[in-house]
Coordinates of C-alpha atoms (C1' of nucleotides) in Angstrom, one line a residue:
Chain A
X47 CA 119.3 92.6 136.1
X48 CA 116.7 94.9 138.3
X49 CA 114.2 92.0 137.4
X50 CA 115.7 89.3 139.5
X51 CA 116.7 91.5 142.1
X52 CA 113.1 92.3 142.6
X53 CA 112.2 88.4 142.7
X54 CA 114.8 88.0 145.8
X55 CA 113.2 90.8 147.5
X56 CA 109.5 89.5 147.3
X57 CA 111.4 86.3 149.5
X58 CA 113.7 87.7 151.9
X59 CA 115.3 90.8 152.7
X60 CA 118.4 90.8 151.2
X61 CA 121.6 93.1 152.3
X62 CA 123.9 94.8 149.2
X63 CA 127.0 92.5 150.3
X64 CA 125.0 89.5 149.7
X65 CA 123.5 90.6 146.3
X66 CA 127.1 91.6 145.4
X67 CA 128.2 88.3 146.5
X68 CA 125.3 86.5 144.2
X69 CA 124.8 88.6 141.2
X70 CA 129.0 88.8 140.9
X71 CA 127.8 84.9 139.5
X72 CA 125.6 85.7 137.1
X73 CA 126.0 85.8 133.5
X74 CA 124.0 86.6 130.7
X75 CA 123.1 84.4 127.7
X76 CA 120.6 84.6 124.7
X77 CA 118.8 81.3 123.5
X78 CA 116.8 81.6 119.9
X79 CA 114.3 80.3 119.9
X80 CA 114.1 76.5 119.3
X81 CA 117.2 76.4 120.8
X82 CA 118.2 74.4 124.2
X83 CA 118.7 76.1 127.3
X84 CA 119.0 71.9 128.7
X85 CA 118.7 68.7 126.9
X86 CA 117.7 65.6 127.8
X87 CA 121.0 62.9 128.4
X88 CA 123.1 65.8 129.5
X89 CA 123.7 67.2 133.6
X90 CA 122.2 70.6 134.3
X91 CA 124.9 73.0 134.9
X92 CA 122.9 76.3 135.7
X93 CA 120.1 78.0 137.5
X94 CA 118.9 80.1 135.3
X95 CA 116.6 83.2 136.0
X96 CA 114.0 84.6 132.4
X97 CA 114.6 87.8 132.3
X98 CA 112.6 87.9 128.9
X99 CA 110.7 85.0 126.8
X100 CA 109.1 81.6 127.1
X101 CA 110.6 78.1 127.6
X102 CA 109.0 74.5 127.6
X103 CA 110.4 71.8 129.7
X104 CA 109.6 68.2 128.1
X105 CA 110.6 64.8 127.8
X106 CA 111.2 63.8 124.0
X107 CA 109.4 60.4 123.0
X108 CA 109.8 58.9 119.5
X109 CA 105.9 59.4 118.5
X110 CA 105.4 62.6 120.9
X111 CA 107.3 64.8 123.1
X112 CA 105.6 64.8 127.3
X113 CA 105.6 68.8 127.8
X114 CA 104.9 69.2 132.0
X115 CA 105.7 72.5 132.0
X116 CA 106.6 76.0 130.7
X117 CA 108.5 78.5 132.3
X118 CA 108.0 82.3 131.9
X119 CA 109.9 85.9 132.1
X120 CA 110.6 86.7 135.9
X121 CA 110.9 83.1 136.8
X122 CA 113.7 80.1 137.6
X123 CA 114.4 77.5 135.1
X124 CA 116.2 74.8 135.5
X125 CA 116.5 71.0 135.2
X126 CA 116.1 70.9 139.0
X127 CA 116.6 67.3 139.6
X128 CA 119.4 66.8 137.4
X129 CA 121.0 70.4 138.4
X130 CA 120.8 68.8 142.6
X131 CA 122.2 65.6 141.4
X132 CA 124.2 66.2 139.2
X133 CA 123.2 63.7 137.3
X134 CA 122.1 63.5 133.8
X135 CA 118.2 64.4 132.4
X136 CA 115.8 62.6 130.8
X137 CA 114.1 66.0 129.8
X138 CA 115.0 69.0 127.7
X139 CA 114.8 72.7 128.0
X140 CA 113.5 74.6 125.0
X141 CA 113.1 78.7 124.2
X142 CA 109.9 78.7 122.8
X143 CA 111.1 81.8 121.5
X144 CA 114.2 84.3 121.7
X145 CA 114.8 84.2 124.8
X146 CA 117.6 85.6 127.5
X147 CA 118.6 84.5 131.0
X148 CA 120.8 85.3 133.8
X149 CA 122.3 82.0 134.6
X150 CA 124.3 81.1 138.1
X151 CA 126.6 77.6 136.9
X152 CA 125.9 75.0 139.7
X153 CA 129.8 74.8 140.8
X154 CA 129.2 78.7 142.0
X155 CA 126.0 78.2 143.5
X156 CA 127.8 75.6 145.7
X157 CA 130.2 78.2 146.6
X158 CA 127.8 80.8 148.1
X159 CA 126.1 78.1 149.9
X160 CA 129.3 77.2 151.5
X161 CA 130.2 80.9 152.1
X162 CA 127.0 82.3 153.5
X163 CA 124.1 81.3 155.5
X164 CA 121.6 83.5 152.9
X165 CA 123.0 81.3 150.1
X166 CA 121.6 78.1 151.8
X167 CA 118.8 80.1 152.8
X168 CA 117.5 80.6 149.1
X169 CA 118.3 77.5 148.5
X170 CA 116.2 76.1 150.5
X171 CA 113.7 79.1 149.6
X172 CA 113.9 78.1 145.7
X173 CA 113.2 74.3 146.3
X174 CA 110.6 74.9 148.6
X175 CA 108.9 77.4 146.1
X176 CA 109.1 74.7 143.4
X177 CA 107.3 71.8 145.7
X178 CA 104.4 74.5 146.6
X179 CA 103.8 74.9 142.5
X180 CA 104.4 70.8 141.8
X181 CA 101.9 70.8 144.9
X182 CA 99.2 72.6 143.2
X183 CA 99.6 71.2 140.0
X184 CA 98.6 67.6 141.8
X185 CA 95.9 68.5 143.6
X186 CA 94.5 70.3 139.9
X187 CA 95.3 66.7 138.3
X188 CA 93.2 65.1 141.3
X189 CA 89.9 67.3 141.7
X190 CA 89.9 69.8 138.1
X191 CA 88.8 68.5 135.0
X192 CA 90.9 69.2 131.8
X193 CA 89.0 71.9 130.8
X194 CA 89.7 73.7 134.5
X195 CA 93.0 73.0 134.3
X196 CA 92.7 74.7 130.5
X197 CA 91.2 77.9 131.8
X198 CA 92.9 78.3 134.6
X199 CA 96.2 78.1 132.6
X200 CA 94.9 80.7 130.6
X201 CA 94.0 83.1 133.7
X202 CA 97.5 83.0 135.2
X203 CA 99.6 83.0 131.7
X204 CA 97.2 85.1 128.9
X205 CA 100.0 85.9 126.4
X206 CA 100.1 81.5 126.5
X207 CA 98.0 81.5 123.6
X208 CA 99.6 83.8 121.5
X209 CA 103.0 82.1 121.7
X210 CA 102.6 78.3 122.6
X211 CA 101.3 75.9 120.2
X212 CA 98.5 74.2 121.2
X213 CA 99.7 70.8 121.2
X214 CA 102.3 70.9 123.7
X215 CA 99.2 73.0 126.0
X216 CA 97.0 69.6 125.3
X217 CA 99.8 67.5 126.6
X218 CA 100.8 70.1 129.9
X219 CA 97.1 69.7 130.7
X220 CA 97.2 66.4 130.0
X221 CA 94.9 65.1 126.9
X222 CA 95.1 65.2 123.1
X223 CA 95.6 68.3 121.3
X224 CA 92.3 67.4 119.3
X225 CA 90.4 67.1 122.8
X226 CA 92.1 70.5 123.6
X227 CA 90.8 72.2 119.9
X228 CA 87.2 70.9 121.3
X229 CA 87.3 72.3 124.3
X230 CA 88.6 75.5 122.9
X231 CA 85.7 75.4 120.2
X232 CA 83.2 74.4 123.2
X233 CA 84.1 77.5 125.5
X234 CA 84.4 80.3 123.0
Chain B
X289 CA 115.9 56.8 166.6
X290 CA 118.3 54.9 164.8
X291 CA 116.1 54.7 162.1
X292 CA 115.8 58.5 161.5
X293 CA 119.7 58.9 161.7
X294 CA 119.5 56.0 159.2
X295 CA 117.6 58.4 156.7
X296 CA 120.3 60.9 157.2
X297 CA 123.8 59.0 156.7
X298 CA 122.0 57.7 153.2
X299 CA 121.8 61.9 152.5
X300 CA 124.6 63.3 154.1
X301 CA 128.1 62.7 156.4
X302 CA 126.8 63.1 159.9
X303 CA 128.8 64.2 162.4
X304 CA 128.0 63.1 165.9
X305 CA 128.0 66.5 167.5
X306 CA 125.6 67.4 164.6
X307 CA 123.5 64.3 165.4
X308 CA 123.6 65.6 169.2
X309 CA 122.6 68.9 168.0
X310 CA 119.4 68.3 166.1
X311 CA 118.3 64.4 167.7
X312 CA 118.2 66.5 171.4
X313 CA 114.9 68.3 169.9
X314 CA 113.4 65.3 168.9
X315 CA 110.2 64.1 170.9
X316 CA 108.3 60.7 170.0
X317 CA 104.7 61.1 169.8
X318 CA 102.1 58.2 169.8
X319 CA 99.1 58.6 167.5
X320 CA 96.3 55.8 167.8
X321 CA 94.5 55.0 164.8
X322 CA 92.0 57.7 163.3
X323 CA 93.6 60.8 165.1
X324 CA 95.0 63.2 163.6
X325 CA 98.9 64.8 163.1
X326 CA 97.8 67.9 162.0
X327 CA 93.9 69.1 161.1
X328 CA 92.6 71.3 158.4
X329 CA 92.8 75.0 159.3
X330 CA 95.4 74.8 162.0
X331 CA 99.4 75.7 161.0
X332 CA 101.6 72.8 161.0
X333 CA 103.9 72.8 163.7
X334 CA 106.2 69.7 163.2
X335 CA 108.4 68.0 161.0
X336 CA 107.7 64.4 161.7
X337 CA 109.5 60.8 161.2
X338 CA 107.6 58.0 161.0
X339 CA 109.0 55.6 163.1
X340 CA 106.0 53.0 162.8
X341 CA 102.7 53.6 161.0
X342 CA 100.7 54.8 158.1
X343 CA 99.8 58.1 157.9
X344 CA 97.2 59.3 155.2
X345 CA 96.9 63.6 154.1
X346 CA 94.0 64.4 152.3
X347 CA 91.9 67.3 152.0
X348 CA 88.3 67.0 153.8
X349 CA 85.2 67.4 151.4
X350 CA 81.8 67.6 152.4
X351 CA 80.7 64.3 149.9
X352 CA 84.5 63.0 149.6
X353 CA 87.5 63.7 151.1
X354 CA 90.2 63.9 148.3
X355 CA 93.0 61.8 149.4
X356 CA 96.7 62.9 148.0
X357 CA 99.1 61.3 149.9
X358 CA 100.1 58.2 152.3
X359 CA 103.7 58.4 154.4
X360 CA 104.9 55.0 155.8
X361 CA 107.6 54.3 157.9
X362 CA 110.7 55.3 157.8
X363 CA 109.5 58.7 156.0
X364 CA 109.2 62.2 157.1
X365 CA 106.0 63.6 156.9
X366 CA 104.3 67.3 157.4
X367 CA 101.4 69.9 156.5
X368 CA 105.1 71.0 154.6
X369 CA 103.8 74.1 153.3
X370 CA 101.6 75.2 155.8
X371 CA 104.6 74.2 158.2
X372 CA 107.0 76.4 155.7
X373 CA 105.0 79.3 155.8
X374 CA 102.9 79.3 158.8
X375 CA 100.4 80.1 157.5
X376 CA 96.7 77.4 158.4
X377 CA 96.6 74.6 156.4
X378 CA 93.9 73.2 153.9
X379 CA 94.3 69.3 154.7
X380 CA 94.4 67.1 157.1
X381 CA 97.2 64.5 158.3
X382 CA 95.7 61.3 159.8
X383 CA 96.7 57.6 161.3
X384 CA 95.7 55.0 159.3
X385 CA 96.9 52.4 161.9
X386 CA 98.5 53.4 165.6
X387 CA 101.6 55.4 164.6
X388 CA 104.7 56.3 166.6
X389 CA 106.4 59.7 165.1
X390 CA 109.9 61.2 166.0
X391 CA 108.7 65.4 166.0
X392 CA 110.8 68.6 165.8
X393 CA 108.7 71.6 166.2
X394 CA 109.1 74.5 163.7
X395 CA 110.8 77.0 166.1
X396 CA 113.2 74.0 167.2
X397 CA 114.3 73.8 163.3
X398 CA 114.5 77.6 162.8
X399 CA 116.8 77.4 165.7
X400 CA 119.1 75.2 163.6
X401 CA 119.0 76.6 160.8
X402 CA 120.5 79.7 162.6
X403 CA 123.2 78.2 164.3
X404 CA 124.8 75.6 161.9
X405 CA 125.6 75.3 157.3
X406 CA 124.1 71.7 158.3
X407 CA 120.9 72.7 159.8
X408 CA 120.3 74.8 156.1
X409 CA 121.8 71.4 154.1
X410 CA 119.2 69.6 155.6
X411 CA 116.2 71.7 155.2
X412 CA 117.9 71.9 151.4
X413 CA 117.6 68.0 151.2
X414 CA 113.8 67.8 152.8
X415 CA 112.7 70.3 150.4
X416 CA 114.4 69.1 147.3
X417 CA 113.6 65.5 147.6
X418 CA 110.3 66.7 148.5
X419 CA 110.0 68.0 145.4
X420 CA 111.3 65.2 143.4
X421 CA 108.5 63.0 144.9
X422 CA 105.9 65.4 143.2
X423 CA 107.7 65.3 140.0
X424 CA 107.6 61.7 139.4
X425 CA 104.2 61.9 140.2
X426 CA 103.1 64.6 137.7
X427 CA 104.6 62.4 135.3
X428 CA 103.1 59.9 136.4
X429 CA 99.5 61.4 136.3
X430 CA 100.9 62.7 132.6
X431 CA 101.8 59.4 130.7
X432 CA 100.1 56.7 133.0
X433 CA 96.8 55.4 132.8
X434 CA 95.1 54.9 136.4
X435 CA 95.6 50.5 136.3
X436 CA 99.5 51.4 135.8
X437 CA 99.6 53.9 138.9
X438 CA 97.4 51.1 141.0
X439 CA 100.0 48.9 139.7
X440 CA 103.3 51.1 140.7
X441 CA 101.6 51.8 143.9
X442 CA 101.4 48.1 145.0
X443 CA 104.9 47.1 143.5
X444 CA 106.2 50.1 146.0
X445 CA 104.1 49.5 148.7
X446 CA 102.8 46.0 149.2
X447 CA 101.8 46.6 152.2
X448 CA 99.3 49.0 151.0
X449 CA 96.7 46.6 150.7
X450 CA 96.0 45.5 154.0
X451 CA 96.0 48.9 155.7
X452 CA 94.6 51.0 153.8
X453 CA 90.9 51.3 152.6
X454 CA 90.4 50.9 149.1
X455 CA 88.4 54.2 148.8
X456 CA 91.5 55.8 150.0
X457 CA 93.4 54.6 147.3
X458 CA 90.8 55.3 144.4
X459 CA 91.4 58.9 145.2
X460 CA 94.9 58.6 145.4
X461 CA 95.6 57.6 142.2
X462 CA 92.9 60.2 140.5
X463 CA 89.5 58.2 139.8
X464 CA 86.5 56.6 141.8
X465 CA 86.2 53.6 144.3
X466 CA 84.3 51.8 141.7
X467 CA 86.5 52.2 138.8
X468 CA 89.5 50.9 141.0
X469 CA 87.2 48.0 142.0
X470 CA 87.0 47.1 138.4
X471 CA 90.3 47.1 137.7
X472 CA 91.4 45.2 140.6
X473 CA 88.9 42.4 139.3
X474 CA 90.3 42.5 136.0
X475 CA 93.9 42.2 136.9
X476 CA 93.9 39.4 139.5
Chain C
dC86 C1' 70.2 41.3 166.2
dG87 C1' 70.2 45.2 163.2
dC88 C1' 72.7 48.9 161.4
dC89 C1' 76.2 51.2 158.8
dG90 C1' 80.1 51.9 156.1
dA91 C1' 83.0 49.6 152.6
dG92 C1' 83.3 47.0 148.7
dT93 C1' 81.3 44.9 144.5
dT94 C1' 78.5 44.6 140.4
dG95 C1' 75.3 46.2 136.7
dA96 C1' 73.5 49.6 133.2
dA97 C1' 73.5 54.0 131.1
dC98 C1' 76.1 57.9 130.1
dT99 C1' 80.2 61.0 129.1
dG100 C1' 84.7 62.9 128.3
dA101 C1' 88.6 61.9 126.0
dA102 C1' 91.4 58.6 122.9
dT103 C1' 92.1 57.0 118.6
dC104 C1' 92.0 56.8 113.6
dA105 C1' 91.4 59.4 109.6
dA106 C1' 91.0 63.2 106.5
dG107 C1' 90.9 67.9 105.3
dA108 C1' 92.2 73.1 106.2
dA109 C1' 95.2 76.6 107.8
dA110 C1' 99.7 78.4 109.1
dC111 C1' 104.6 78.3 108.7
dG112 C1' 109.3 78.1 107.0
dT113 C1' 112.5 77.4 103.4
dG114 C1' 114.4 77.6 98.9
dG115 C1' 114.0 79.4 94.6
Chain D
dC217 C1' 107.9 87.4 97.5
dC218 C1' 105.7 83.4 96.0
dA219 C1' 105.3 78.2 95.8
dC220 C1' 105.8 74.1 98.0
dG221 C1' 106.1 70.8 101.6
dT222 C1' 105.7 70.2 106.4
dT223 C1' 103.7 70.8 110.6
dT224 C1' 99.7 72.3 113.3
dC225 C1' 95.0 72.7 113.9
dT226 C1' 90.3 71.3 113.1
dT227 C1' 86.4 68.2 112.5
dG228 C1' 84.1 63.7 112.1
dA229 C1' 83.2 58.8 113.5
dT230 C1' 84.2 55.1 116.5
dT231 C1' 85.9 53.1 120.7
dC232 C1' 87.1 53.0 125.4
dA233 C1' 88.0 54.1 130.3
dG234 C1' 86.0 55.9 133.9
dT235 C1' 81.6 58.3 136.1
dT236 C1' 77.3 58.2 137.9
dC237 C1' 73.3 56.2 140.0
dA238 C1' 71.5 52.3 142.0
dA239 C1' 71.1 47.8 144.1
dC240 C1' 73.1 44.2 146.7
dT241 C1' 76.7 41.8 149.8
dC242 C1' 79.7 41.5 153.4
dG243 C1' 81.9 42.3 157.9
dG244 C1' 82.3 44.8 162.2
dC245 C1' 80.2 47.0 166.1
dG246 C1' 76.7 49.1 169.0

DNA sequence: CGCCGAGTTGAACTGAATCAAGAAACGTGG
DNA sequence: CCACGTTTCTTGATTCAGTTCAACTCGGCG
C-alpha cells in the first residue's frame, strides 16, 4: 500500500484525512496470470492501481487480438472509457502474469469526488496524466519509425522483453510480429 | 455564447448561477488567418472555444512542420498540456481561416476550480473526453491504413477540404503530401 | 509579368505486409 | 519427467503502400 501512496505524492500534496478517506476504498485482489482484470462486452467497475506484475490492454479480433498498450507495477489500469461512462468495453484487460492490484470500485470513487474537492482534484489529475501519455504515443506514431518506437519501448520498460511475448510488442508498435523478429535480428 | 453553453448542457445539468459564474470570465478574441493562439516555446494561457474558425496545432520543423491536430467550431481547443502544467510548450496553435474564440485564462479556471464541485466536474469532463479523442485515434493509427483515415477524416469533417491545405492533412493522418495525392486520385 | 508555394505526376527505392515453411519454447497429460 | 501438440518465433520470397527525388503545372500575389 506504501507504493501508491508514494504515486499520490509525486502529484499533489496530500493531507492524512484525505488518504484515510481514499485508501479506506481500496481493496486488494490477485489476478493469475492469463486471467482478466476487464473484458471486453462488460462495464469497468474499478480503478485499479499495480502494485506488482504486468497487464496488456487489447481488443480481441477473430484472426488477431489489437494490443495498444501494457500497463506496469506502480501504475493505473483501468478501462478508462468504459470506467467514465459506464458503459460497456470493446477491450479486455489481461495479467500477463500473477499479478495484484489495489482496486477503488467506480461507485466509491464517485463518493469521494462528491465529498471532497482533492477527490475531483485527482480526478482530474489521473485523466489528464492519461491524455499527456496517449499524447506522446501520437506524436511517436507521426514522426518515429517502428523501429524508434521498438527501442524506445525497450528504454523506458527493460524487463518488457523478458515477460511480454513478442507478438503483442509487434502489434503495440504497430507492424507484424515477423517485421518485429527482423528488426530485433537487424539491431542486435 | 450560446454555443459554448450548448457544449455544456450535452455534458452536464447547468445551473444558471453556475453558467453566471464561469461565462463572466469569458472574453472573445478575434484571430485573422495565419496568426497564431498560442506559439512554440511560450506556456499556454487559455482554454479556448471556437466560436467560428479552423484552427490547426502542429509542431514547427525546420524542413516540415508535423501537423497533429485541427479544432473546428464548436470545439475547445488549447496547448492542453502546456496549459495544465505551465510549463512552455513544443507546438504551435494557428488560424487556418479568421477565427473568433470564447477564452478563459488559466488563473481564471484555477479560480473555479477553488470555489465550486462544478468548476472540478468540468475540468474532469475536458480532460477525459480529451483523452477519449486520442484513443480513437491510436486505434486508429493501429488497425487503419492511411486511405481509411483520409476517408474518416472527410466523412467527419467535410468541410475539411476547402480550408485546409492538403499538405496539412498528409501529415495529419501520418504520411507525405504525395502519397495523399495519390490516393485522392485513386479514390475519386 | 514573373515568382513562389502548393499540388500533381513519374520512376526508383524501401520498409513492412503477406504467404509459407521450419525451428524453438511451452504447457498438459500420461 | 518426458512426449506430444500447440503456440510463438524465425527466416525466405514475393508483393505492396508509401518515401524520396525530380520535373512540371497551376493559381495567387508582389
Amino acid at each position: 500500500m506504501e507504493k501508491i501512496r508514494a504515486y499520490f505524492e509525486t502529484k499533489l500534496q496530500l493531507t492524512d484525512e484525505y488518504w484515510q478517506l481514499f485508501s479506506n476504498h481500496l481493496e486488494e485482489k490477485k489476478y493469475s496470470k492469463k486471467s482478466f482484470l476487464t473484458e471486453a462486452g462488460s462495464t469497468e467497475q474499478y480503478l485499479s492501481f499495480i502494485d506488482k506484475g504486468i497487464v496488456r490492454l487489447y481488443i480481441p479480433g477473430e484472426i488477431d487480438d489489437l494490443t495498444f498498450g501494457f500497463a506496469f507495477e506502480g501504475n493505473f489500469v483501468s478501462a478508462y472509457d468504459s470506467f467514465l461512462t459506464q458503459t460497456p468495453c470493446n477491450y479486455s484487460i489481461e495479467a500477463l502474469v500473477d499479478t495484484t492490484v489495489w482496486q477503488i470500485s467506480y461507485d466509491n470513487l464517485q463518493r469521494i469526488y462528491e465529498i471532497s474537492r482533492e477527490g475531483n482534484f485527482m480526478g482530474r489529475i489521473a485523466g489528464e496524466s492519461l491524455f499527456l501519455q496517449k499524447s506522446r504515443r501520437e506524436i511517436s506514431f507521426l514522426k518515429d519509425s517502428a523501429e524508434q518506437r521498438y527501442l524506445q519501448l525497450f528504454t523506458q520498460h527493460p524487463q518488457l522483453i523478458k515477460y511480454i511475448p513478442l507478438k503483442y510488442i509487434a502489434s503495440y508498435i504497430g507492424i507484424t510480429p515477423q517485421a518485429l523478429s527482423r528488426i530485433r535480428k537487424r539491431i542486435t
